[in-house]
Structure formats: structure tokens, C-alpha cells
XYZ file of C-alpha atoms in Angstrom:
440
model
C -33.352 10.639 79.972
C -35.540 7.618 79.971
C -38.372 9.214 79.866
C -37.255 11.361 76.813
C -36.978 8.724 74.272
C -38.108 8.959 71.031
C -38.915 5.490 70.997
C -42.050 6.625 72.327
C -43.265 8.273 69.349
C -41.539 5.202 66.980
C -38.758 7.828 66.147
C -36.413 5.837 67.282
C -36.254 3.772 64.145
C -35.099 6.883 61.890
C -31.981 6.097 63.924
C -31.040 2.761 63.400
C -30.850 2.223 59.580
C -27.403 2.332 60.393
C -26.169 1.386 56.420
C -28.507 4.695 55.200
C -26.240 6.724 58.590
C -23.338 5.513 57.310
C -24.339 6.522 53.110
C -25.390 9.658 54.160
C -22.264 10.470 56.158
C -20.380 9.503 53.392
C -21.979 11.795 50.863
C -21.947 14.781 53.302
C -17.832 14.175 53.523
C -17.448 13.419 49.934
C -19.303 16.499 48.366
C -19.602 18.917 51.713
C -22.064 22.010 50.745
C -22.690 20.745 47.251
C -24.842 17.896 48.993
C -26.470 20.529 51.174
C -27.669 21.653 47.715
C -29.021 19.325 46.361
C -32.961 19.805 45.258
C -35.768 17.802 46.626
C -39.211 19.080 46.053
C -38.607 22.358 45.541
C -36.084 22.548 48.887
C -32.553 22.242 49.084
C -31.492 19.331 51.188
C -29.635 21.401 53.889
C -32.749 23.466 54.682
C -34.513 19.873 54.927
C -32.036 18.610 57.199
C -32.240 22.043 59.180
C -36.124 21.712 59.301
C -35.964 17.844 60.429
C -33.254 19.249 63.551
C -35.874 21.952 64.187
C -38.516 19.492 64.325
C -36.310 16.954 67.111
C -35.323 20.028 68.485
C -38.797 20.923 69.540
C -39.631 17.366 70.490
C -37.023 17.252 72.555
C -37.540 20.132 74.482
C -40.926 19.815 74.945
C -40.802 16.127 76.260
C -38.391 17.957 78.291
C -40.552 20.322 79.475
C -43.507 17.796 80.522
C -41.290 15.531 82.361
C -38.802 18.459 83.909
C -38.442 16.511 87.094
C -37.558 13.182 86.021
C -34.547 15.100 84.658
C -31.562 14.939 85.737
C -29.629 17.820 86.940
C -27.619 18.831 83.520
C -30.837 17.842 81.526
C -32.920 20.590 83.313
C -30.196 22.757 83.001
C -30.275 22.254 78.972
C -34.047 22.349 79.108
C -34.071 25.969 80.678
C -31.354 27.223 78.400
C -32.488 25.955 75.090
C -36.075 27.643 76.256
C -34.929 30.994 76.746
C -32.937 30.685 73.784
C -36.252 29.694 71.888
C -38.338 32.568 73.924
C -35.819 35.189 73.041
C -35.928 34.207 69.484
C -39.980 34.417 68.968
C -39.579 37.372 71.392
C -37.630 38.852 68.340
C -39.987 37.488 65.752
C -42.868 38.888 66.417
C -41.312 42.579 67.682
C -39.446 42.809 64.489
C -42.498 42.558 62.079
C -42.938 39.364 60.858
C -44.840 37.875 58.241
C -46.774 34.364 58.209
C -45.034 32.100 56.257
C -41.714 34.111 55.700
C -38.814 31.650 55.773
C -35.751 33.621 56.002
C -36.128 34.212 59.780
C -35.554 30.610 59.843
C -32.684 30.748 57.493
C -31.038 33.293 59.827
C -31.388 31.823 62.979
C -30.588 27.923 61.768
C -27.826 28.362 65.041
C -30.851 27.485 67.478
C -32.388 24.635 65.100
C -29.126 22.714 64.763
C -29.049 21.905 68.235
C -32.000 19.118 67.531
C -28.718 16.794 66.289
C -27.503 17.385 70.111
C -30.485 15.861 70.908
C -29.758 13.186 67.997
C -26.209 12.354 69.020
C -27.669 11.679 72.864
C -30.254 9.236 71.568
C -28.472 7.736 68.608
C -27.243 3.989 69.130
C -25.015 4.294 66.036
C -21.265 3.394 66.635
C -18.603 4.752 63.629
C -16.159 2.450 65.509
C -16.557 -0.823 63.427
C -13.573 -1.346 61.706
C -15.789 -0.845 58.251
C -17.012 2.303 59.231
C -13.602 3.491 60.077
C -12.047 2.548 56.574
C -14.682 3.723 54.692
C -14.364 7.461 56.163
C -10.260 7.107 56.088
C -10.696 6.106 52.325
C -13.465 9.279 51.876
C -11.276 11.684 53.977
C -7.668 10.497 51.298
C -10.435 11.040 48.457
C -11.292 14.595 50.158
C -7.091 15.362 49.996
C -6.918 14.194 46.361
C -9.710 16.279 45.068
C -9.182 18.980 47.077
C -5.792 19.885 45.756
C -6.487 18.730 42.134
C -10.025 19.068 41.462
C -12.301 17.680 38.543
C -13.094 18.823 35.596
C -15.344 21.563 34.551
C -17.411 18.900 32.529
C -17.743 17.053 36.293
C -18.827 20.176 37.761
C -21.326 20.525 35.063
C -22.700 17.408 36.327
C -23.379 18.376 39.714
C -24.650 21.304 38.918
C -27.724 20.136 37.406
C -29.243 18.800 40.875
C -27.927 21.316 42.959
C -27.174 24.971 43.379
C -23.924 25.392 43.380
C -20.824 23.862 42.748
C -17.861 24.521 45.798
C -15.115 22.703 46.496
C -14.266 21.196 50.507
C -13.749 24.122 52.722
C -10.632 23.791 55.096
C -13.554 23.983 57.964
C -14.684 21.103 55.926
C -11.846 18.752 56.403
C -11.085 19.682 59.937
C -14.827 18.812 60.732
C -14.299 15.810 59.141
C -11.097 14.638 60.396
C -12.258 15.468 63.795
C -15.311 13.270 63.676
C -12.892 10.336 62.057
C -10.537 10.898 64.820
C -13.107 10.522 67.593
C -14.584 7.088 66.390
C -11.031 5.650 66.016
C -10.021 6.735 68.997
C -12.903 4.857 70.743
C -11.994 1.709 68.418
C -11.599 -1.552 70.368
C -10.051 -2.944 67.201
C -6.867 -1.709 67.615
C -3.984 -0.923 70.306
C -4.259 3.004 71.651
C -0.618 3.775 70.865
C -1.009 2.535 67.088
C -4.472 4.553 67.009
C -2.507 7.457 68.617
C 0.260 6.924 66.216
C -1.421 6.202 63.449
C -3.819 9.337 63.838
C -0.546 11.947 64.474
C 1.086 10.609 60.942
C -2.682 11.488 59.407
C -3.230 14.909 60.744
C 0.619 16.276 59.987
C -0.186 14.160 56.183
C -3.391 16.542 56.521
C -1.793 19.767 58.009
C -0.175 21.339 54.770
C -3.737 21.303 52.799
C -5.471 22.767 55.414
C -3.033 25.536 55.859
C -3.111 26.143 52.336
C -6.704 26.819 52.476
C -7.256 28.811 55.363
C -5.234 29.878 58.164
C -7.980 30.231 60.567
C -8.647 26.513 60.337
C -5.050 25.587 60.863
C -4.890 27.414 63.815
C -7.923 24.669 65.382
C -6.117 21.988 63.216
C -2.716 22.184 64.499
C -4.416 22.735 68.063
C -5.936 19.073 67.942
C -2.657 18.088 66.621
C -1.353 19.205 70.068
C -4.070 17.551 71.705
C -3.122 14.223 69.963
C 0.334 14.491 71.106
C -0.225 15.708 74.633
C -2.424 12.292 74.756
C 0.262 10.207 73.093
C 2.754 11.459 74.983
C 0.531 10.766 77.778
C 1.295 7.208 77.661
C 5.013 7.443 77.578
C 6.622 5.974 74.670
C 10.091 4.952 74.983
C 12.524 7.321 73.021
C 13.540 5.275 70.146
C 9.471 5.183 69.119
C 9.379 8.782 69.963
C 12.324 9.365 67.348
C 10.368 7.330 64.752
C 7.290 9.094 65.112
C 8.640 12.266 64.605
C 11.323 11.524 61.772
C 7.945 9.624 60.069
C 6.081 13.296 61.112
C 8.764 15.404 59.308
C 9.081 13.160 56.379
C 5.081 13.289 55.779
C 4.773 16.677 56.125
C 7.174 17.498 53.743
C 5.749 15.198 50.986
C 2.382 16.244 51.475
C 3.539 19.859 51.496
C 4.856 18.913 48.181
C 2.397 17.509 46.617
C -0.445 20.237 48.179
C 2.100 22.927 46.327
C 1.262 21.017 43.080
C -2.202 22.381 43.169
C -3.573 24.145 40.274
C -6.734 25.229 41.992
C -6.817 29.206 43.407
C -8.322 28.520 46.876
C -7.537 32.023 48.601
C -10.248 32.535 51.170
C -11.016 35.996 49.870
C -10.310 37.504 46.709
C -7.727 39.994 46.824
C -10.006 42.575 44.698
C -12.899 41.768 47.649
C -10.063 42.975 50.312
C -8.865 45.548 49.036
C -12.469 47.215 48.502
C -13.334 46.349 51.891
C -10.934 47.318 53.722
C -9.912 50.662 51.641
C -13.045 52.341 52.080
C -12.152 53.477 56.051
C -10.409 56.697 56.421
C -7.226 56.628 58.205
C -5.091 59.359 59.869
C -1.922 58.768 57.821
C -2.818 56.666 54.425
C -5.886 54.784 53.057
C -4.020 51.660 52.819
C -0.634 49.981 53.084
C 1.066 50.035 50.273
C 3.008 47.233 51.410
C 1.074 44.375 53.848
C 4.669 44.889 55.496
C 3.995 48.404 56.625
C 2.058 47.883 59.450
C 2.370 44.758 62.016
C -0.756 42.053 62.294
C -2.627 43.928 64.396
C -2.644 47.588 64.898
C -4.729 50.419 66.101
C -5.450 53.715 63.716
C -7.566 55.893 66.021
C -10.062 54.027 67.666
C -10.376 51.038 64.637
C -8.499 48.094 64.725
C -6.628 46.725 61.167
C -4.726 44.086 60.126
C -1.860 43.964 57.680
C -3.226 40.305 57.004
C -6.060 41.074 54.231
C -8.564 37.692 55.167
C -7.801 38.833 58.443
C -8.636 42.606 58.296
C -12.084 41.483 55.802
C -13.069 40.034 59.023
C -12.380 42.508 61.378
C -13.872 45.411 59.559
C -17.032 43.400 59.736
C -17.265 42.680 63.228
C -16.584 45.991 63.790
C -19.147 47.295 61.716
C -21.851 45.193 63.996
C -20.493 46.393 67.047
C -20.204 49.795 66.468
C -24.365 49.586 64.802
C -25.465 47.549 67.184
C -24.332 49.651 69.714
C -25.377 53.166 68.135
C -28.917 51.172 67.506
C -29.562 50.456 71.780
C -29.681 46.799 70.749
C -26.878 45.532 72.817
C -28.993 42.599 74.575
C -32.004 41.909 71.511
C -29.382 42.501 68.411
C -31.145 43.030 64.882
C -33.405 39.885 65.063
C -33.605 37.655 62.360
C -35.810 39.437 59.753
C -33.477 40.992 57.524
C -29.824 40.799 56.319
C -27.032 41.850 59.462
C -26.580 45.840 58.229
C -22.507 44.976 58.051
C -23.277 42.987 55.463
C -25.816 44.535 53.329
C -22.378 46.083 51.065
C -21.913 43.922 47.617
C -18.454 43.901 48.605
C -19.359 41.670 50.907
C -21.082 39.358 49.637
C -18.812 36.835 48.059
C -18.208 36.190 44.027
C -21.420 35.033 43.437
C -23.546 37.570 45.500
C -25.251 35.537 48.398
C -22.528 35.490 51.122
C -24.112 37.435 54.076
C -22.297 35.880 57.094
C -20.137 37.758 59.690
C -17.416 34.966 59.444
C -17.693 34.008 63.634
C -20.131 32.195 65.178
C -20.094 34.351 68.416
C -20.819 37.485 66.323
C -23.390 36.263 64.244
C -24.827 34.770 67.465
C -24.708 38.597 69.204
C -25.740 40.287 65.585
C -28.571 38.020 65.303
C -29.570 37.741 68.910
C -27.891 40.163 70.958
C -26.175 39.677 74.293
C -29.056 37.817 75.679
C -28.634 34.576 73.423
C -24.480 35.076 73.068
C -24.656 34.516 77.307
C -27.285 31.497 76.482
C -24.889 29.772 74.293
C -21.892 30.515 76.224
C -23.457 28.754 79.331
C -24.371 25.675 77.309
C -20.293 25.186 76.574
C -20.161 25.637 80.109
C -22.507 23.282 81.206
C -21.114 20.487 78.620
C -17.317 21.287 79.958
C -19.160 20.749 83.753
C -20.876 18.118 82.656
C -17.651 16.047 80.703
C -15.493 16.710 83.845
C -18.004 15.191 86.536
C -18.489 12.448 83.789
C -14.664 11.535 83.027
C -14.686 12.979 79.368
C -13.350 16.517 79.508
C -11.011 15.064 76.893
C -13.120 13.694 74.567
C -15.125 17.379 74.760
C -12.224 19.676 74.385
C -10.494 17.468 71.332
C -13.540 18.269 69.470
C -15.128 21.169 71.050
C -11.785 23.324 71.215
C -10.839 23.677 67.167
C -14.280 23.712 66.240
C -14.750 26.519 68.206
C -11.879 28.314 67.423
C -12.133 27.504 63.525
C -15.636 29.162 63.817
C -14.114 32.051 65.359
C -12.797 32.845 61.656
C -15.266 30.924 59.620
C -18.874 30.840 58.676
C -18.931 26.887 59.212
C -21.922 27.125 61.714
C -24.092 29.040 59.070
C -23.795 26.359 57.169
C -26.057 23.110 57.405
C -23.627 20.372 57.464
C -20.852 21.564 59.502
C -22.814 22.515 62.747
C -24.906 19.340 62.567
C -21.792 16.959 62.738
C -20.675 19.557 65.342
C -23.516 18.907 67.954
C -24.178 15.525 66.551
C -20.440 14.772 68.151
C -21.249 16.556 71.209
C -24.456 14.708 72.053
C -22.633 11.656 71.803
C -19.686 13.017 74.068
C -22.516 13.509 76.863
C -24.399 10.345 76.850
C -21.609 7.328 75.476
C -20.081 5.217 78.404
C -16.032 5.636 78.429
């Protein structure tokens, strides 16, 4: 990718102010989407930080473009990919009606401009492995558990919100986002011994485990899958039993206290309110009653004519939606375009939908808001890129490194709107980029 580099243009230098990396990262893990909202000019600073990937993003690909045969084999591979995905989209555009200057189309499909910090993480010298780098996140992520479970005041609040637009605390997508990309630069420390690191990193995440369950349970489910992935590399190494027995009497013993002290919380975190679920889930007809009476009545999963429900409420939210753009996006012939990116996903146009404070209009899964927004043809596209990065980390030695962080992400956003957001998604291909191109 020599011939790619944005030293060419002097663009390199944004990149290696590596104090002003290592403040920003800080304030993105300290304050999460409040950050994103914070007001410059007029903008918010995540649609600034989405516009500056858009803008490397297009670099990128066309540099890649002009020089498609010094490329090497998975760079012409990404090249063709990330231009269909980009033909498909102005395809859309301009079919659906659009209007100069009209921003939300770029609001909508911020999935295809992220990918400019894929290109970031290839290019980007930066290391997060210096031993200061790696206590200052470990002392930001225990600030992250302390304020998450206890909060601040609403005088502190009041505080943030006059320079940005809203005031949220840490999402359990959040941490686990977080803790992944803290994980990955200790892991490639040369400070310290691998079985400490390994250790040392299994007594974090089970310290960590009990607050992210008690925020959401579709996180946990990627969170306690890195956990395995942690052990399954520890074990790797064979420890002798007696460190083995430590480990996981020190593992019990942590998770209880934390589970202790996370059960001291006096915020109300539920993912959805229960009035939200009820509403939106009530309003389908079913052959035998409207709605449990009793979340007991039915099993997790269940089938009532041809819909499928859930006796979990955050659970059946979600699949009612999904649902809902299937079944209209099917009825519509728009199987391989989708809706486009010109107005609000139908599923979502109900105000029971759309959060407490009126402007949630996300599908909660990446792969459906990819197929609402895009239709089969990009949900294929994006597919194939995790493909080629899984090809690509095996022929390369790092199919590890890849699935540690690709794996929970992935199956966090399965239940989440993380990759609608700006900050999440960035740190998400930021981490992959550097997966691709660091030495082992």
C-alpha cells in the first residue's frame, strides 16, 4: 500500500500528534455519545468526525482506484467492494429523489463513511502499547465502572449539557467497545509477561462482567464471549493447576464483589422502558391473547401464526421491528435496493419507537439497518468484507487478533444500535485496520 499513503498529500501528519490521539481517545471513553455531541460551529462533533472518515474514505479509495495494480491482492479486493458499496449508495440517491444539499442521507448511511477509520487504522503509526497509554485507559475504563453504576449529579449533567445535546450515560456497547480496544493494546504490550497480561486481563473482564450484564444482555452475550476467548488463549499456554486454582478462586471472588457493588446502583438503566414494550409489542393481534399476562407464559422464543415473539420484552421490541422491515420491504419489491437513505426506515416511523426523548430511529442490528437502508445488494457487500478480513488474518497469522475483536462486536451489534452511532463504529474499524496491516 505504498503507493496509497497519505503522506503524499501531507496527511500523514494528522496522524502522528500522538498526545492529541491519545486526549481524544480519552474523552471519547470518558464521556461516550455526550462527546459525539458536543457543538462546534454549528455541527455536532460526531457528524464532524463522520464527515472527516467520509473524506479519508474517499481518498482512500480513489488513490485506490488510480493505482489498482500496484495493489495487492486483498487491497483490490477492498477497492472493488467499498466501490460498489459507494455506487449502490448514489445509485439510491439519486433514484429516491434527492435534494442538493440535504444532509440526512448522509446521516442514514454513516455505515459506508465509517469505514475511512479502516483506512486510518492501516496507515496510523500510533501504538496504545506504551505502558502510559495502557494506564491511562485502565484508569479511564475503572472511572467508566464508577460512574456508570453511581452517576453524577443532576447539577453535573447540567454542565454538560450546555455544550452538547444531550446528556447519556456509557452504554453497555460502550464499555465492551472500550474494554476490547484496551484489551488488544495490552495484549500486544512488550512490557509485560503474556501470562500476567492474560491473567491480569481475565480478573478485569469477570471485575467488568456484572455491570455490563446489568445494562444490557445483548452486550453480555459478546462480553462473556471474549471472556471465553481470553481463557481459551490463557489456557492455551498451559498453566500448571495450582495457578489455574488461583485464577479462578481470584475470578469467583471478583465477580461476586463487583456484582455487589453494581447491585448498589441507584441509576434505572433498563434498555427499554417497560411502558415503550408493552405498547410495542401489544399492538399485534394474536390467535389466543394480546399479551402475556405473565413473561412466564410463553418460552423465549415462540411462534403465534406466522410472527415470531419473545417472552423477553427488550428482546421482543427488537424483533417486532425487524419484522416489520422484512415483511415492508418485501411487500414493497425492494428486496436487493431496500428504502434508500432519504427518509426514516417505515418500522420506525411509530412514536413508540422512538425512544424517551423522540429521536431514536434505529432498527437495533447492524445487519438490518444495513438491508433496510441498502437492501440485499450492500448486506452481501459488507458480508464479503468480514470475509475477506477473516481470509486475509488467516493467510497473515492473526485470525486471533480479528475474531477477539471482530466476534462480540459483531454480535453486540446484532442487538444494539452501536454502529449508528459515531464513536462506536469508528473505534470498531479503527481496530480492524490495524489488525490488517501491524506486524505480529
Amino acid at each position: 500500500m505504498e503507493n496509497l499513503k497519505l503522506s503524499n498529500l501531507n496527511f500523514s501528519n494528522i496522524f502522528k500528534f500522538e498526545k492529541l490521539i491519545l486526549l481524544i481517545i480519552v474523552t471519547v471513553f470518558l464521556l461516550g455519545r455526550v462527546s459525539m455531541g458536543l457543538y462546534i460551529f454549528n455541527f455536532r462533533l460526531g457528524e464532524l468526525v463522520i464527515g472527516f472518515s467520509a473524506l479519508i474514505f474517499l481518498f482512500f479509495l480513489i488513490r485506490s482506484i488510480l493505482n489498482f495494480k500496484t495493489l495487492t491482492k486483498f487491497e483490490k479486493i477492498c477497492a472493488v467492494l467499498f466501490s460498489l458499496i459507494l455506487i449502490h449508495f448514489l445509485y439510491l440517491l439519486l433514484t429516491n429523489g434527492y435534494k442538493a444539499f440535504e444532509l440526512y442521507p448522509f446521516k442514514a448511511s454513516s455505515y459506508i463513511w465509517v469505514l475511512g477509520f479502516f483506512y486510518i487504522g492501516m496507515v496510523s503509526k500510533y501504538n496504545f502499547s506504551s505502558k502510559a497509554s495502557i494506564l491511562l485507559i485502565f484508569f479511564v475504563l475503572l472511572i467508566d465502572y464508577y460512574s456508570s453504576i453511581f452517576g453524577i449529579t443532576d447539577a453535573q449533567q447540567e454542565i454538560f449539557l450546555n455544550y452538547t445535546d444531550k446528556f447519556d450515560y456509557l452504554k453497555a456497547s460502550d464499555l465492551l467497545i472500550f474494554f476490547i480496544f484496551f484489551s488488544y493494546y495490552v495484549l500486544r504490550s512488550v512490557d509485560y509477561k503474556k501470562n500476567f497480561i492474560n491473567q491480569f486481563l481475565i480478573l478485569f473482564s469477570i471485575f467488568y462482567l456484572p455491570l455490563i450484564m446489568h445494562k444490557s444482555r445483548g452486550a453480555s452475550i459478546g462480553f462473556i464471549l471474549f471472556i471465553f476467548l481470553l481463557l481459551s488463549d490463557y489456557l492455551k499456554s498451559k498453566p500448571d493447576k495450582k495457578t489455574n486454582l488461583i485464577i479462578f478462586s481470584l475470578s469467583a471472588s471478583v465477580f461476586i464483589i463487583s456484582a455487589f457493588i453494581v447491585s448498589k446502583s441507584p441509576l434505572d438503566i433498563e434498555e427499554i422502558p417497560k411502558k415503550v414494550v408493552y405498547v410495542s409489542t401489544g399492538r399485534y393481534d394474536k390467535p389466543k391473547q394480546n399479551k402475556p399476562q405473565i413473561y412466564d407464559d410463553y418460552p423465549v422464543l415462540y411462534l403465534e401464526g406466522t410472527r415470531l415473539f419473545s417472552s423477553d420484552g427488550n428482546l421482543d421490541w427488537r424483533l417486532q421491528i425487524w419484522q416489520d422491515v422484512f415483511s415492508d420491504i418485501s411487500s414493497k419489491n425492494l428486496i436487493f435496493t431496500g428504502y434508500g437513505y432519504n427518509y426514516k426506515i417505515p418500522a420506525m416511523e411509530e412514536d413508540y419507537r422512538s425512544g424517551n426523548d423522540g429521536t431514536n430511529e434505529n432498527v437495533h442490528n447492524f445487519f438490518v439497518n444495513i438491508y433496510a437502508r441498502g437492501g440485499l445488494i450492500h448486506l452481501l457487500l459488507y458480508i464479503a468484507f468480514f470475509v475477506v478480513l477473516v481470509n486475509k488474518a488467516k493467510s497473515t497469522n492473526k485470525l486471533k487478533s480479528l475474531i477477539m475483536v471482530m466476534l462480540p462486536v459483531i454480535i453486540t451489534s446484532f442487538f444494539d444500535a452501536s454502529m449508528e452511532n459515531a464513536h462506536f463504529p469508528i473505534i470498531f474499524y479503527y481496530l480492524l485496520g490495524k489488525i490488517v496491516k501491524e506486524k505480529n
